[in-house]
CSV table of C-alpha atoms in Angstrom, one decimal:
chain,number,residue,atom,x,y,z
A,174,MET,CA,-54.5,27.3,-104.4
A,175,THR,CA,-53.6,30.1,-102.2
A,176,THR,CA,-53.8,29.4,-98.5
A,177,CYS,CA,-55.1,32.0,-96.0
A,178,ASN,CA,-51.6,32.3,-94.6
A,179,GLU,CA,-50.1,33.1,-98.0
A,180,ALA,CA,-52.8,35.7,-98.7
A,181,ILE,CA,-52.4,37.3,-95.3
A,182,GLU,CA,-48.6,37.5,-95.7
A,183,GLN,CA,-49.2,39.7,-98.7
A,184,LEU,CA,-52.0,41.7,-97.3
A,185,HIS,CA,-50.1,45.0,-97.1
A,186,GLU,CA,-48.5,44.6,-100.5
A,187,PHE,CA,-51.9,43.8,-102.0
A,188,LEU,CA,-53.6,46.7,-100.4
A,189,ASP,CA,-50.8,49.0,-101.3
A,190,ASN,CA,-51.0,47.9,-104.9
A,191,GLU,CA,-47.5,46.6,-104.8
A,192,LEU,CA,-48.1,43.1,-106.3
A,193,ASP,CA,-47.7,42.3,-109.9
A,194,ASP,CA,-50.8,41.6,-111.9
A,195,GLY,CA,-50.4,37.8,-111.5
A,196,ASN,CA,-50.1,37.8,-107.8
A,197,HIS,CA,-52.7,40.4,-107.4
A,198,SER,CA,-55.4,38.5,-109.2
A,199,THR,CA,-54.3,35.3,-107.3
A,200,ILE,CA,-54.9,37.0,-104.0
A,201,LYS,CA,-58.0,38.6,-105.2
A,202,GLN,CA,-59.5,35.3,-106.2
A,203,HIS,CA,-58.7,33.9,-102.8
A,204,ILE,CA,-60.3,36.8,-101.0
A,205,GLU,CA,-63.5,36.5,-103.1
A,206,MET,CA,-63.7,32.8,-102.0
A,207,CYS,CA,-62.6,33.1,-98.5
A,208,HIS,CA,-65.1,34.8,-96.2
A,209,LYS,CA,-62.6,35.1,-93.3
A,210,CYS,CA,-59.9,36.7,-95.3
A,211,CYS,CA,-62.3,38.9,-97.1
A,212,GLU,CA,-63.5,40.3,-93.7
A,213,LYS,CA,-59.9,41.0,-92.7
A,214,PHE,CA,-58.8,42.5,-96.0
A,215,GLU,CA,-61.9,44.8,-96.0
A,216,PHE,CA,-61.2,45.8,-92.5
A,217,GLU,CA,-57.6,46.8,-93.2
A,218,GLN,CA,-58.6,48.6,-96.4
A,219,ASN,CA,-61.2,50.6,-94.6
A,220,LEU,CA,-58.7,51.5,-91.9
A,221,LYS,CA,-56.3,52.7,-94.5
A,222,LYS,CA,-59.0,54.9,-96.0
A,223,ILE,CA,-60.1,56.2,-92.6
A,224,ILE,CA,-56.5,57.1,-91.8
A,225,LYS,CA,-56.3,59.0,-95.0
A,226,ASN,CA,-59.5,60.8,-94.7
A,227,LYS,CA,-59.2,61.8,-91.2
A,228,THR,CA,-55.6,63.1,-91.7
A,229,PHE,CA,-55.7,64.6,-95.1
A,230,LEU,CA,-57.7,67.5,-94.4
A,231,HIS,CA,-55.6,70.6,-94.5
A,232,LYS,CA,-56.1,72.9,-97.3
A,233,THR,CA,-53.1,75.1,-97.9
A,234,PRO,CA,-53.8,78.5,-96.4
A,235,GLN,CA,-54.7,80.9,-99.2
A,236,PRO,CA,-52.2,83.7,-98.0
A,237,LEU,CA,-49.3,81.0,-98.1
A,238,LEU,CA,-50.3,79.9,-101.6
A,239,GLN,CA,-50.4,83.5,-102.8
A,240,SER,CA,-47.0,84.4,-101.1
A,241,ILE,CA,-45.4,81.4,-102.7
A,242,ALA,CA,-46.8,82.0,-106.1
A,243,SER,CA,-45.8,85.6,-106.1
A,244,GLN,CA,-42.3,84.7,-104.8
A,245,LEU,CA,-41.9,82.3,-107.6
A,246,ALA,CA,-43.1,84.9,-110.1
A,247,ASP,CA,-40.5,87.3,-108.8
A,248,LEU,CA,-37.7,84.9,-109.0
A,249,GLU,CA,-38.9,84.1,-112.5
A,250,GLU,CA,-38.7,87.7,-113.5
A,251,GLU,CA,-35.3,88.0,-112.0
A,252,ARG,CA,-34.2,85.0,-114.0
A,253,SER,CA,-35.6,86.1,-117.2
A,254,GLN,CA,-33.6,89.3,-117.2
A,255,PRO,CA,-31.7,89.7,-120.4
A,256,GLU,CA,-28.4,88.8,-118.9
A,257,GLN,CA,-29.7,85.8,-117.2
A,258,ILE,CA,-31.6,84.0,-119.9
A,259,VAL,CA,-29.4,81.0,-119.2
A,260,LEU,CA,-31.5,78.6,-117.3
A,261,GLU,CA,-28.6,77.2,-115.4
A,262,PRO,CA,-29.0,77.0,-111.6
A,263,LYS,CA,-28.6,80.3,-109.9
A,264,VAL,CA,-25.3,79.5,-108.5
A,265,ARG,CA,-23.5,82.7,-109.4
A,266,HIS,CA,-19.9,82.5,-110.5
A,267,HIS,CA,-18.7,86.1,-110.0
A,268,THR,CA,-15.5,86.8,-111.5
A,269,GLY,CA,-12.7,89.1,-110.5
A,270,ILE,CA,-12.8,91.1,-107.4
A,271,PHE,CA,-16.6,90.5,-106.8
A,272,GLY,CA,-16.1,86.8,-106.9
A,273,PHE,CA,-13.6,87.3,-104.2
A,274,PHE,CA,-15.8,89.3,-102.0
A,275,THR,CA,-19.0,87.1,-102.4
A,276,LEU,CA,-17.5,83.8,-102.1
A,277,ARG,CA,-14.9,84.2,-99.5
A,278,PRO,CA,-16.0,86.3,-96.6
A,279,ALA,CA,-13.5,84.8,-94.4
A,280,PHE,CA,-10.6,85.8,-96.8
A,281,VAL,CA,-12.1,89.2,-97.1
A,282,THR,CA,-12.0,89.7,-93.4
A,283,MET,CA,-8.5,88.5,-93.3
A,284,ALA,CA,-7.5,90.6,-96.2
A,285,ILE,CA,-8.8,93.7,-94.4
A,286,LEU,CA,-7.7,92.9,-90.9
A,287,LEU,CA,-4.3,91.4,-91.5
A,288,PRO,CA,-2.8,94.7,-93.1
A,289,ILE,CA,-4.4,96.8,-90.4
A,290,THR,CA,-2.9,94.5,-87.6
A,291,ILE,CA,0.4,94.7,-89.2
A,292,THR,CA,0.3,98.5,-89.7
A,293,CYS,CA,-0.7,98.9,-86.1
A,294,LEU,CA,2.1,96.7,-84.9
A,295,ALA,CA,4.6,98.5,-87.0
A,296,VAL,CA,3.4,101.9,-85.8
A,297,TYR,CA,3.5,100.6,-82.2
A,298,LEU,CA,7.0,99.2,-82.6
A,299,VAL,CA,8.5,102.3,-84.4
A,300,PHE,CA,6.7,105.2,-82.7
A,301,LEU,CA,5.0,104.1,-79.5
A,302,ARG,CA,7.0,101.4,-78.1
A,303,PRO,CA,8.4,102.5,-74.7
A,304,THR,CA,12.1,103.0,-75.5
A,305,GLY,CA,14.3,101.0,-73.2
A,306,PHE,CA,11.2,99.5,-71.6
A,307,SER,CA,12.0,97.6,-68.4
A,308,PRO,CA,10.2,96.6,-65.2
A,309,ILE,CA,12.0,99.3,-63.3
A,310,VAL,CA,10.8,102.0,-65.6
A,311,GLN,CA,7.3,100.7,-65.2
A,312,VAL,CA,7.4,100.7,-61.5
A,313,ALA,CA,8.8,104.2,-61.4
A,314,ALA,CA,6.2,105.5,-63.9
A,315,GLU,CA,3.3,103.9,-62.0
A,316,ARG,CA,4.5,105.3,-58.8
A,317,HIS,CA,4.7,108.8,-60.3
A,318,ASP,CA,1.3,108.2,-61.9
A,319,SER,CA,-0.3,107.7,-58.5
A,320,PHE,CA,1.5,110.8,-57.1
A,321,VAL,CA,0.3,113.0,-60.1
A,322,ASN,CA,-3.2,111.7,-59.6
A,323,ASP,CA,-3.1,112.4,-55.8
A,324,ASN,CA,-3.5,108.8,-55.1
A,325,MET,CA,-0.4,108.7,-52.9
A,326,ARG,CA,-0.4,109.6,-49.3
A,327,LEU,CA,2.9,111.3,-48.3
A,328,ASP,CA,4.4,110.6,-44.8
A,329,LEU,CA,5.5,114.2,-44.5
A,330,VAL,CA,4.2,117.2,-46.4
A,331,SER,CA,6.9,119.8,-46.3
A,332,SER,CA,9.0,122.0,-48.6
A,333,ASP,CA,11.7,122.2,-46.0
A,334,ARG,CA,14.8,120.2,-47.1
A,335,ASN,CA,16.1,119.8,-43.5
A,336,GLU,CA,12.7,118.7,-42.2
A,337,ILE,CA,12.6,116.0,-44.8
A,338,SER,CA,16.3,114.9,-44.1
A,339,ARG,CA,15.3,114.7,-40.4
A,340,HIS,CA,12.3,112.6,-41.3
A,341,PHE,CA,14.5,110.0,-43.0
A,342,LYS,CA,17.2,110.2,-40.3
A,343,ASN,CA,14.5,109.4,-37.8
A,344,LEU,CA,13.8,106.1,-39.5
A,345,GLN,CA,16.9,104.7,-37.7
A,346,ARG,CA,16.2,101.2,-38.7
A,347,SER,CA,16.2,102.0,-42.3
A,348,ASN,CA,19.2,102.0,-44.4
A,349,LEU,CA,18.0,104.6,-46.7
A,350,ALA,CA,20.0,106.9,-48.9
A,351,ILE,CA,19.3,110.3,-47.7
A,352,ASN,CA,20.2,112.8,-50.2
A,353,VAL,CA,17.3,115.1,-50.3
A,354,PRO,CA,17.6,117.3,-53.4
A,355,GLU,CA,18.7,120.9,-53.0
A,356,CYS,CA,16.1,123.0,-54.6
A,357,ASN,CA,17.9,126.2,-54.9
A,358,GLY,CA,17.3,128.4,-57.9
A,359,ARG,CA,15.2,127.2,-60.8
A,360,ASP,CA,11.5,126.4,-60.1
A,361,THR,CA,12.0,123.2,-58.4
A,362,LYS,CA,10.2,122.9,-55.1
A,363,LEU,CA,10.0,120.1,-52.4
A,364,LEU,CA,6.4,118.9,-51.8
A,365,GLY,CA,6.9,116.0,-49.2
A,366,CYS,CA,8.3,112.6,-48.7
A,367,LYS,CA,7.4,109.1,-47.9
A,368,ASP,CA,9.1,105.9,-46.6
A,369,SER,CA,8.6,103.5,-49.4
A,370,SER,CA,9.8,100.5,-51.3
A,371,PHE,CA,11.0,100.3,-54.9
A,372,ALA,CA,11.1,97.1,-56.9
A,373,GLY,CA,11.4,95.1,-53.8
A,374,LYS,CA,13.9,97.3,-52.0
A,375,ARG,CA,13.3,99.8,-49.4
A,376,SER,CA,13.4,103.3,-50.7
A,377,ALA,CA,13.1,106.9,-49.9
A,378,TYR,CA,10.5,108.7,-52.0
A,379,VAL,CA,10.5,112.5,-52.5
A,380,GLY,CA,7.9,114.4,-54.4
A,381,LEU,CA,8.8,117.5,-56.1
A,382,SER,CA,7.3,120.1,-58.3
A,383,GLY,CA,9.2,121.7,-61.2
A,384,ASN,CA,8.3,124.0,-64.0
A,385,HIS,CA,4.6,123.2,-63.4
A,386,ASN,CA,5.3,119.5,-63.6
A,387,LYS,CA,5.4,117.2,-60.7
A,388,ILE,CA,8.6,115.1,-60.3
A,389,SER,CA,9.0,111.9,-58.4
A,390,LEU,CA,12.3,111.0,-57.0
A,391,GLU,CA,13.1,107.5,-55.7
A,392,MET,CA,16.3,106.7,-53.9
A,393,VAL,CA,17.3,103.1,-53.3
A,394,ASN,CA,20.3,102.0,-51.3
A,395,GLY,CA,22.6,99.3,-52.6
A,396,SER,CA,20.4,98.4,-55.4
A,397,ASP,CA,21.8,95.7,-57.7
A,398,MET,CA,19.3,96.4,-60.3
A,399,ASN,CA,20.5,96.0,-63.8
A,400,LEU,CA,20.2,99.1,-65.9
A,401,ASN,CA,22.2,97.8,-68.7
A,402,LYS,CA,19.1,97.0,-70.8
A,403,LEU,CA,18.2,100.7,-70.8
A,404,ASN,CA,19.6,103.2,-73.3
A,405,HIS,CA,21.9,105.6,-71.6
A,406,GLU,CA,23.3,109.1,-72.2
A,407,ILE,CA,26.0,111.2,-70.8
A,408,PHE,CA,24.9,114.5,-69.5
A,409,LYS,CA,27.4,116.9,-67.8
A,410,GLY,CA,29.9,114.1,-67.3
A,411,LYS,CA,27.4,111.7,-65.7
A,412,SER,CA,25.8,108.6,-67.2
A,413,TYR,CA,22.1,108.6,-67.1
A,414,HIS,CA,19.9,105.7,-68.1
A,415,PHE,CA,16.4,106.4,-69.3
A,416,GLY,CA,13.1,104.9,-70.3
A,417,LYS,CA,9.6,105.8,-71.1
A,418,TYR,CA,6.3,104.3,-69.8
A,419,LYS,CA,2.7,105.5,-70.1
A,420,GLY,CA,4.0,108.9,-71.4
A,421,TYR,CA,6.3,109.4,-68.4
A,422,ASN,CA,10.0,109.9,-68.8
A,423,VAL,CA,12.1,108.0,-66.3
A,424,VAL,CA,15.7,108.8,-65.7
A,425,LEU,CA,18.0,106.6,-63.6
A,426,TRP,CA,21.5,107.0,-62.5
A,427,ARG,CA,23.8,105.7,-59.8
A,428,GLN,CA,25.7,107.8,-57.3
A,429,GLY,CA,27.9,105.8,-55.0
A,430,LYS,CA,25.9,102.9,-53.7
A,431,THR,CA,22.5,104.6,-54.4
A,432,LEU,CA,20.2,104.2,-57.3
A,433,TYR,CA,18.3,107.3,-58.1
A,434,SER,CA,15.2,107.4,-60.3
A,435,MET,CA,13.4,110.5,-61.4
A,436,THR,CA,10.1,110.5,-63.2
A,437,SER,CA,8.1,113.2,-64.8
A,438,THR,CA,6.3,114.2,-67.9
A,439,MET,CA,9.1,116.7,-68.5
A,440,ASN,CA,11.4,115.7,-71.4
A,441,ARG,CA,14.5,113.8,-70.8
A,442,ARG,CA,16.9,116.7,-71.1
A,443,ASP,CA,15.1,118.8,-68.6
A,444,LEU,CA,14.8,115.9,-66.3
A,445,MET,CA,18.5,115.3,-66.4
A,446,ARG,CA,19.2,119.0,-65.8
A,447,VAL,CA,17.0,119.0,-62.7
A,448,ALA,CA,18.8,115.8,-61.6
A,449,SER,CA,22.2,117.1,-62.1
A,450,GLU,CA,21.4,120.4,-60.4
A,451,SER,CA,19.6,119.3,-57.3
A,452,ILE,CA,21.4,116.1,-56.4
A,453,ARG,CA,25.1,116.5,-55.7
B,1114,MET,CA,-34.9,84.7,-128.2
B,1115,GLU,CA,-37.6,82.3,-129.1
B,1116,GLU,CA,-35.5,79.5,-127.6
B,1117,SER,CA,-35.3,81.2,-124.2
B,1118,ALA,CA,-39.0,82.1,-124.3
B,1119,LYS,CA,-39.7,78.4,-124.7
B,1120,LYS,CA,-37.5,77.5,-121.8
B,1121,GLU,CA,-39.1,80.1,-119.7
B,1122,ASP,CA,-42.5,78.7,-120.5
B,1123,LYS,CA,-41.3,75.3,-119.6
B,1124,ILE,CA,-40.1,76.5,-116.3
B,1125,LYS,CA,-43.4,78.2,-115.5
B,1126,GLU,CA,-45.2,75.0,-116.5
B,1127,PHE,CA,-43.0,73.0,-114.3
B,1128,GLU,CA,-43.6,75.3,-111.3
B,1129,LEU,CA,-47.4,75.3,-111.9
B,1130,ALA,CA,-47.2,71.5,-111.9
B,1131,ALA,CA,-45.3,71.6,-108.6
B,1132,LEU,CA,-47.8,74.0,-107.1
B,1133,GLU,CA,-50.5,71.5,-107.8
B,1134,HIS,CA,-49.1,69.3,-105.1
B,1135,ILE,CA,-49.1,72.0,-102.5
B,1136,ASP,CA,-51.9,70.6,-100.4
B,1137,SER,CA,-50.1,67.3,-100.1
B,1138,LEU,CA,-46.9,69.0,-99.1
B,1139,PHE,CA,-48.7,71.1,-96.6
B,1140,ASN,CA,-50.5,68.2,-95.1
B,1141,VAL,CA,-47.4,66.2,-94.7
B,1142,GLY,CA,-45.6,69.2,-93.4
B,1143,MET,CA,-48.4,69.6,-90.8
B,1144,ARG,CA,-48.0,66.1,-89.6
B,1145,MET,CA,-44.2,66.3,-89.5
B,1146,THR,CA,-43.9,69.6,-87.7
B,1147,ARG,CA,-47.3,69.4,-85.9
B,1148,ASN,CA,-47.3,73.1,-86.0
B,1149,ARG,CA,-49.2,75.3,-88.5
B,1150,GLU,CA,-46.6,78.2,-88.7
B,1151,GLU,CA,-43.6,75.8,-89.0
B,1152,ALA,CA,-45.5,73.8,-91.7
B,1153,GLU,CA,-46.0,77.0,-93.6
B,1154,ASP,CA,-42.3,78.0,-93.4
B,1155,LEU,CA,-41.4,74.5,-94.4
B,1156,VAL,CA,-43.6,74.5,-97.5
B,1157,GLN,CA,-42.4,78.0,-98.5
B,1158,GLU,CA,-38.8,77.0,-98.2
B,1159,THR,CA,-39.5,73.9,-100.1
B,1160,TYR,CA,-40.9,75.8,-103.1
B,1161,LEU,CA,-37.9,78.2,-103.1
B,1162,LYS,CA,-35.8,75.1,-103.4
B,1163,VAL,CA,-37.9,73.7,-106.1
B,1164,HIS,CA,-37.2,76.9,-108.0
B,1165,ARG,CA,-33.6,76.8,-107.3
B,1166,PHE,CA,-33.2,73.1,-108.2
B,1167,SER,CA,-35.8,72.8,-110.9
B,1168,HIS,CA,-32.9,72.0,-113.3
B,1169,THR,CA,-32.0,68.8,-111.4
B,1170,PHE,CA,-35.4,67.4,-111.9
B,1171,LYS,CA,-35.3,64.7,-114.5
B,1172,GLU,CA,-38.1,64.9,-117.0
B,1173,GLY,CA,-40.4,62.0,-116.8
B,1174,SER,CA,-39.5,61.0,-113.3
B,1175,ASN,CA,-42.1,61.3,-110.5
B,1176,LEU,CA,-42.6,65.0,-109.6
B,1177,LYS,CA,-44.5,64.3,-106.4
B,1178,ALA,CA,-41.8,62.0,-105.0
B,1179,TRP,CA,-39.2,64.6,-106.0
B,1180,LEU,CA,-41.2,67.3,-104.2
B,1181,PHE,CA,-41.5,65.2,-101.0
B,1182,LYS,CA,-37.8,64.5,-101.1
B,1183,ILE,CA,-37.0,68.2,-101.1
B,1184,LEU,CA,-39.6,68.7,-98.3
B,1185,ARG,CA,-38.0,66.0,-96.3
B,1186,ASN,CA,-34.5,67.4,-96.7
B,1187,THR,CA,-35.7,70.9,-95.9
B,1188,PHE,CA,-37.3,69.5,-92.8
B,1189,ILE,CA,-34.2,67.8,-91.7
B,1190,ASN,CA,-32.1,70.8,-92.3
B,1191,THR,CA,-34.4,73.4,-90.8
B,1192,PHE,CA,-35.3,71.6,-87.8
B,1193,ARG,CA,-32.1,69.7,-87.4
B,1194,LYS,CA,-34.1,66.6,-86.9
B,1195,LYS,CA,-32.7,63.2,-87.6
B,1196,ILE,CA,-35.0,60.7,-89.1
B,1197,ARG,CA,-33.7,57.5,-87.6
B,1198,GLU,CA,-35.4,54.3,-87.0
B,1199,PRO,CA,-36.2,54.0,-83.3
B,1200,LYS,CA,-33.9,51.6,-81.6
B,1201,GLU,CA,-36.6,49.8,-79.7
B,1202,VAL,CA,-40.2,49.5,-80.9
B,1203,HIS,CA,-42.5,47.4,-78.9
B,1204,CYS,CA,-44.6,46.2,-81.6
B,1205,ASN,CA,-43.9,42.4,-81.4
B,1206,GLU,CA,-46.6,42.1,-78.8
B,1207,VAL,CA,-49.0,43.6,-81.3
B,1208,GLU,CA,-50.2,40.7,-83.5
B,1209,ASP,CA,-51.5,40.8,-87.0
B,1210,PHE,CA,-54.9,42.2,-87.2
B,1211,TYR,CA,-54.7,43.6,-83.8
B,1212,LEU,CA,-57.5,46.2,-84.1
B,1213,PHE,CA,-59.7,43.7,-86.1
B,1214,HIS,CA,-59.6,41.1,-83.4
B,1215,LYS,CA,-60.0,43.6,-80.6
B,1216,ILE,CA,-63.1,45.1,-82.2
B,1217,LYS,CA,-64.5,41.7,-83.0
B,1218,SER,CA,-64.1,40.4,-79.5
B,1219,ASP,CA,-65.4,43.8,-78.1
B,1220,ARG,CA,-68.6,43.3,-80.2
B,1221,ALA,CA,-69.0,39.7,-79.0
B,1222,SER,CA,-68.8,40.5,-75.4
B,1223,GLU,CA,-71.0,43.5,-75.8
B,1224,ASP,CA,-73.9,43.8,-73.6
B,1225,TYR,CA,-74.8,47.4,-74.0
B,1226,PRO,CA,-77.0,48.7,-76.8
B,1227,SER,CA,-75.7,48.6,-80.3
B,1228,GLY,CA,-74.6,52.0,-81.7
B,1229,SER,CA,-72.2,52.5,-78.8
B,1230,SER,CA,-70.0,49.7,-80.0
B,1231,THR,CA,-66.7,50.4,-81.3
B,1232,ASP,CA,-66.6,50.9,-85.0
B,1233,ILE,CA,-63.6,52.0,-87.0
B,1234,TYR,CA,-65.7,54.6,-88.7
B,1235,GLU,CA,-66.2,56.1,-85.4
B,1236,PHE,CA,-62.7,57.2,-84.9
B,1237,LEU,CA,-62.6,60.8,-84.4
B,1238,GLU,CA,-60.4,63.1,-86.4
B,1239,ASP,CA,-58.2,64.0,-83.4
B,1240,GLU,CA,-57.8,60.3,-82.4
B,1241,VAL,CA,-56.5,59.4,-85.8
B,1242,LYS,CA,-54.3,62.5,-86.1
B,1243,ASN,CA,-52.9,62.0,-82.6
B,1244,ALA,CA,-52.1,58.3,-83.3
B,1245,VAL,CA,-50.3,59.3,-86.5
B,1246,ASP,CA,-48.6,62.2,-84.8
B,1247,ASN,CA,-47.3,60.1,-81.9
B,1248,LEU,CA,-45.6,57.5,-84.2
B,1249,PRO,CA,-41.8,57.7,-84.2
B,1250,ILE,CA,-41.0,60.0,-86.9
B,1251,ALA,CA,-39.3,57.4,-89.2
B,1252,PHE,CA,-42.4,55.4,-89.0
B,1253,LYS,CA,-44.7,58.4,-89.3
B,1254,GLU,CA,-43.2,59.4,-92.6
B,1255,VAL,CA,-43.7,56.1,-94.3
B,1256,VAL,CA,-47.3,56.0,-93.1
B,1257,LEU,CA,-47.9,59.5,-94.5
B,1258,TYR,CA,-46.3,58.6,-97.8
B,1259,SER,CA,-48.0,55.3,-98.2
B,1260,ASP,CA,-51.5,55.6,-96.6
B,1261,ILE,CA,-52.2,59.2,-97.1
B,1262,GLU,CA,-50.2,60.1,-100.2
B,1263,GLU,CA,-50.6,56.7,-101.7
B,1264,LEU,CA,-47.0,56.6,-103.0
B,1265,SER,CA,-45.5,53.3,-104.1
B,1266,TYR,CA,-42.8,51.5,-102.1
B,1267,GLY,CA,-40.5,52.4,-104.8
B,1268,GLU,CA,-41.2,56.0,-104.6
B,1269,ILE,CA,-41.0,56.0,-100.8
B,1270,SER,CA,-37.6,54.2,-101.0
B,1271,GLU,CA,-36.4,57.0,-103.2
B,1272,ILE,CA,-37.7,59.7,-100.9
B,1273,ILE,CA,-36.3,58.3,-97.7
B,1274,GLU,CA,-33.2,56.9,-99.4
B,1275,CYS,CA,-33.6,53.4,-98.0
B,1276,PRO,CA,-34.0,50.1,-99.7
B,1277,ILE,CA,-37.6,48.9,-100.4
B,1278,GLY,CA,-37.2,46.1,-97.7
B,1279,THR,CA,-36.7,48.9,-95.1
B,1280,VAL,CA,-39.7,50.7,-96.4
B,1281,LYS,CA,-41.9,47.6,-96.0
B,1282,SER,CA,-40.7,46.7,-92.6
B,1283,ARG,CA,-41.1,50.2,-91.3
B,1284,LEU,CA,-44.5,50.5,-92.8
B,1285,PHE,CA,-45.8,47.3,-91.4
B,1286,ARG,CA,-44.5,47.9,-87.9
B,1287,ALA,CA,-45.8,51.5,-88.2
B,1288,ARG,CA,-49.3,50.1,-88.9
B,1289,ARG,CA,-49.2,47.7,-86.0
B,1290,LEU,CA,-48.3,50.6,-83.6
B,1291,LEU,CA,-51.0,52.7,-85.2
B,1292,GLN,CA,-53.6,50.1,-84.6
B,1293,LYS,CA,-52.6,49.6,-81.0
B,1294,SER,CA,-52.8,53.4,-80.2
B,1295,LEU,CA,-56.1,53.7,-82.1
B,1296,TRP,CA,-57.5,50.8,-79.9
B,1297,ASN,CA,-56.3,52.6,-76.8
B,1298,TYR,CA,-58.1,55.8,-77.9
B,1299,ALA,CA,-61.2,53.9,-78.7
B,1300,ASN,CA,-61.1,52.0,-75.5
B,1301,GLU,CA,-60.7,55.2,-73.5
B,1302,ARG,CA,-63.6,56.8,-75.2
B,1303,GLY,CA,-65.8,53.7,-74.9
B,1304,TYR,CA,-64.9,53.7,-71.2
B,1305,LEU,CA,-66.0,57.3,-70.9
B,1306,LYS,CA,-69.2,56.6,-72.7
B,1307,GLU,CA,-70.0,53.7,-70.5
B,1308,LYS,CA,-69.5,55.9,-67.4
B,1309,GLN,CA,-71.6,58.7,-68.7
B,1310,GLY,CA,-74.3,56.2,-69.6
B,1311,GLY,CA,-74.2,54.7,-66.2
B,1312,ARG,CA,-74.7,58.0,-64.5
B,1313,LYS,CA,-77.8,58.7,-66.4
């Protein structure tokens, strides 16, 4: 005999048709005999039906059905193309170069970008790298850049060599090298001067124009800046160091205790000629 | 050539058979996503996968369960939802035959005219839907598969990739929770009725 407890324990399995035939009929017999259990079982069964009936009510929208059906038909057509009669999954194994491109986008990207990067780097190193680059060259070039672009305010605007010399002399406290270029002959002309500092040291700045190019001249007294890293060249018996930055040529040399730096877009040779002619 | 034509026919046949279950999939999709558009997307995506993976279907096995499994995986992937058993479910306080007893005692204590009493046939569509929708998703899906799609425990265990014991325990707990929330709805409604009646 099945007890009520035993029957109720198997209620869900009974209603879900999960019991084997033997157990199912045993429970069924009990329910038929036991009014209490029958009531409960019927209740739960009805509830199950109600949940189904009140929840299962969505018909698939017709447009969705049509779109899926036509999509499947399209895919079918694709698959039944002569080459693709094989009914294997549509994981394509491309071979050769196409396989490489479809399967490994990351590699493709690398394969394209890497040579470009290397080429750019090579071009930069061989052709564009500032020869003899050094912080001094950079400072000089940037100073000149602001002069060329009229971003620099000169202390004195004058083309008179003596006036500029006087201006520097008046700055008694300074310990500036005063060797204002002589601008005789040629097309070099003084534009003005400025009390300045160069790479951490006090300096005298003179702006010039020559051959339609502006020239910056910086004079630093007792500078211990190291020029050895820069390439150098002997011109008219004097050793000139040179560098290039942002398209500006910078020529540096020492004369006594003074470091001179001349910057311009003019080529190095012209710059050295102007230097040797105007500074004695 | 004949061979390939045969295979083609077979595939068409298979897809037609799969399409016969579309209403079931759409319904479960609706309950899982609770959103018509998302359900449509889900079903569409599912059928694309059915097409793609038709070769993995073992002939003679249960097509409906297989379809639900694909739907479920698509749902998880698309909505990045995890179907985990909720850590805490307060259904211990809900005894067996919760609703049955509640309704019985409700009727016994009833002093308003018959007809306004609580009857399970009276549950509104929205009430049942909401009760199902608000179940934790791991519970909801077993109710959908079992009560609505009438799949066997074995099939459900295959779909959700859990042992049959887990299916049973989730299903039984889910039904208790469902009964409780149905009662709450009925109660709320009964209360409203009473109030309206009182005003008249």
